[in-house]
Amino acid sequence: MARVPSSVVAAAGLVGGYAVARWTKKRPLGGVVLGAAGLVAGREWHRQGGTPAAAGLGALYLAGFAGAHPLAKKIGAWPAVIAAAGVVATTSWAVADRT
């Protein structure tokens, strides 16, 4: 079975979590998507880079989620989520997936 890069999983978690919350109008459901993807990505981050990489990327993932909220007031919701997902995915690729 082909491995899905953690960068893709993390970006999909941020974008998918927002999309589910927005379209279902159930924020907790979006949180489930966000959390599930974060756990899957976190396991891979730990496997590839150990505890320091997993902790740092996990913190970045949460910061991307939290940071998209105030950024959305300036540039719009979807652009903010895409920007956060891009930063998280790029960093995740550089730290864990590039090998």
Coordinates of N, CA, C and O in Angstrom, one line a residue, residues 14-73:
L14 N -6.3 20.4 7.7 CA -6.7 21.8 7.9 C -7.8 22.2 6.9 O -8.8 22.8 7.3
V15 N -7.6 21.9 5.6 CA -8.6 22.2 4.6 C -9.9 21.5 4.8 O -11.0 22.0 4.8
G16 N -9.8 20.1 5.0 CA -10.9 19.3 5.2 C -11.7 19.6 6.4 O -12.9 19.6 6.4
G17 N -11.0 19.9 7.5 CA -11.7 20.3 8.8 C -12.5 21.5 8.6 O -13.7 21.6 9.0
Y18 N -11.9 22.5 8.0 CA -12.7 23.7 7.7 C -13.9 23.5 6.8 O -15.0 24.0 7.1
A19 N -13.6 22.7 5.7 CA -14.7 22.5 4.8 C -15.9 21.7 5.4 O -17.0 22.1 5.2
V20 N -15.6 20.7 6.2 CA -16.6 20.0 6.9 C -17.4 20.9 7.9 O -18.6 20.9 7.9
A21 N -16.7 21.7 8.6 CA -17.3 22.6 9.6 C -18.2 23.6 8.9 O -19.3 23.9 9.3
R22 N -17.7 24.1 7.8 CA -18.5 25.1 7.1 C -19.7 24.5 6.4 O -20.8 25.1 6.5
W23 N -19.5 23.4 5.7 CA -20.7 22.9 4.9 C -21.7 22.1 5.7 O -22.9 22.1 5.3
T24 N -21.3 21.6 6.8 CA -22.3 20.9 7.7 C -22.8 21.8 8.7 O -23.8 21.5 9.4
K25 N -22.2 23.0 8.9 CA -22.5 23.9 10.0 C -22.4 23.3 11.4 O -23.1 23.7 12.3
K26 N -21.5 22.3 11.5 CA -21.2 21.6 12.8 C -19.7 21.7 13.0 O -19.0 20.8 12.5
R27 N -19.3 22.7 13.8 CA -17.9 22.9 14.0 C -17.2 21.7 14.7 O -16.1 21.4 14.4
P28 N -17.9 21.0 15.6 CA -17.3 19.8 16.2 C -17.0 18.7 15.2 O -15.9 18.1 15.4
L29 N -17.8 18.6 14.2 CA -17.5 17.6 13.2 C -16.2 18.0 12.4 O -15.4 17.1 12.1
G30 N -16.1 19.3 12.1 CA -14.8 19.7 11.5 C -13.6 19.5 12.4 O -12.5 19.1 11.9
G31 N -13.8 19.6 13.7 CA -12.8 19.3 14.7 C -12.4 17.9 14.7 O -11.2 17.6 14.9
V32 N -13.3 17.0 14.5 CA -13.0 15.6 14.4 C -12.1 15.3 13.2 O -11.1 14.6 13.3
V33 N -12.4 15.9 12.0 CA -11.6 15.8 10.8 C -10.2 16.3 11.1 O -9.2 15.7 10.8
L34 N -10.1 17.5 11.7 CA -8.9 18.2 12.0 C -8.0 17.3 12.9 O -6.8 17.1 12.7
G35 N -8.7 16.8 14.0 CA -8.0 16.0 14.9 C -7.5 14.7 14.4 O -6.4 14.2 14.7
A36 N -8.3 14.0 13.6 CA -8.0 12.7 13.1 C -6.8 12.8 12.1 O -5.8 12.0 12.2
A37 N -6.8 13.8 11.3 CA -5.7 14.1 10.4 C -4.4 14.4 11.1 O -3.3 14.0 10.8
G38 N -4.6 15.2 12.2 CA -3.4 15.6 13.0 C -2.8 14.4 13.7 O -1.6 14.3 13.8
L39 N -3.6 13.5 14.2 CA -3.1 12.2 14.8 C -2.3 11.4 13.8 O -1.3 10.9 14.1
V40 N -2.9 11.2 12.6 CA -2.3 10.4 11.5 C -0.9 11.1 11.1 O 0.1 10.4 11.0
A41 N -1.0 12.4 10.9 CA 0.3 13.1 10.5 C 1.3 13.0 11.7 O 2.5 12.8 11.4
G42 N 0.8 13.2 12.9 CA 1.7 13.2 14.0 C 2.4 11.8 14.2 O 3.6 11.8 14.5
R43 N 1.7 10.7 13.9 CA 2.4 9.4 14.0 C 3.5 9.3 13.0 O 4.6 8.8 13.3
E44 N 3.2 9.8 11.8 CA 4.3 9.8 10.7 C 5.4 10.7 11.1 O 6.6 10.4 10.8
W45 N 5.1 11.9 11.6 CA 6.2 12.8 12.0 C 7.1 12.2 13.0 O 8.3 12.3 13.0
H46 N 6.5 11.5 14.0 CA 7.2 10.8 15.0 C 8.1 9.7 14.4 O 9.3 9.5 14.8
R47 N 7.5 9.0 13.5 CA 8.2 7.9 12.9 C 9.4 8.4 12.1 O 10.5 7.8 12.1
Q48 N 9.2 9.5 11.4 CA 10.3 10.0 10.5 C 11.3 10.8 11.2 O 12.5 10.8 10.9
G49 N 10.9 11.6 12.2 CA 11.8 12.6 12.8 C 12.0 12.5 14.3 O 12.7 13.3 14.9
G50 N 11.2 11.6 15.0 CA 11.3 11.4 16.4 C 10.4 12.4 17.1 O 9.7 13.2 16.5
T51 N 10.6 12.5 18.4 CA 9.8 13.3 19.3 C 9.9 14.8 19.0 O 8.9 15.5 18.9
P52 N 11.2 15.3 18.8 CA 11.3 16.7 18.5 C 10.6 17.2 17.3 O 9.9 18.2 17.3
A53 N 10.7 16.4 16.2 CA 10.0 16.7 14.9 C 8.5 16.7 15.1 O 7.7 17.6 14.7
A54 N 8.0 15.6 15.8 CA 6.6 15.5 16.0 C 6.0 16.6 16.9 O 4.9 17.2 16.6
A55 N 6.7 17.0 17.9 CA 6.3 18.1 18.8 C 6.3 19.4 18.0 O 5.3 20.2 18.1
G56 N 7.3 19.7 17.3 CA 7.4 20.9 16.6 C 6.4 21.0 15.5 O 5.7 22.1 15.3
L57 N 6.2 20.0 14.7 CA 5.2 20.0 13.6 C 3.8 20.0 14.2 O 2.9 20.6 13.6
G58 N 3.6 19.3 15.3 CA 2.3 19.3 15.9 C 1.9 20.7 16.4 O 0.8 21.1 16.2
A59 N 2.9 21.4 17.0 CA 2.7 22.8 17.4 C 2.4 23.7 16.2 O 1.5 24.5 16.3
L60 N 3.1 23.5 15.1 CA 2.8 24.2 13.9 C 1.4 24.0 13.4 O 0.7 24.9 12.9
Y61 N 1.0 22.7 13.4 CA -0.3 22.3 12.9 C -1.4 23.1 13.7 O -2.3 23.7 13.2
L62 N -1.3 23.1 15.1 CA -2.2 23.8 15.9 C -2.1 25.3 15.7 O -3.2 26.0 15.7
A63 N -0.9 25.8 15.5 CA -0.8 27.2 15.3 C -1.4 27.6 13.9 O -2.0 28.7 13.8
G64 N -1.3 26.7 12.9 CA -1.9 27.0 11.6 C -3.4 27.1 11.8 O -4.1 27.9 11.2
F65 N -4.0 26.1 12.6 CA -5.4 26.2 12.8 C -5.8 27.5 13.5 O -6.7 28.2 13.1
A66 N -5.1 27.8 14.6 CA -5.5 29.0 15.4 C -5.2 30.3 14.6 O -6.0 31.2 14.7
G67 N -4.1 30.3 13.9 CA -3.7 31.5 13.2 C -4.5 31.8 12.0 O -4.6 32.9 11.5
A68 N -5.2 30.8 11.4 CA -6.1 31.0 10.3 C -7.3 31.9 10.7 O -7.8 32.6 9.9
H69 N -7.7 31.8 12.0 CA -8.9 32.5 12.4 C -8.7 34.1 12.3 O -9.4 34.7 11.6
P70 N -7.6 34.6 12.9 CA -7.4 36.1 12.8 C -7.0 36.5 11.4 O -7.4 37.6 10.9
L71 N -6.3 35.6 10.7 CA -5.9 35.9 9.3 C -7.1 36.0 8.4 O -7.2 36.8 7.5
A72 N -8.2 35.2 8.7 CA -9.4 35.2 7.9 C -10.1 36.5 7.9 O -10.7 36.9 6.9
K73 N -9.9 37.3 9.0 CA -10.6 38.6 9.1 C -9.9 39.6 8.1 O -10.5 40.6 7.7

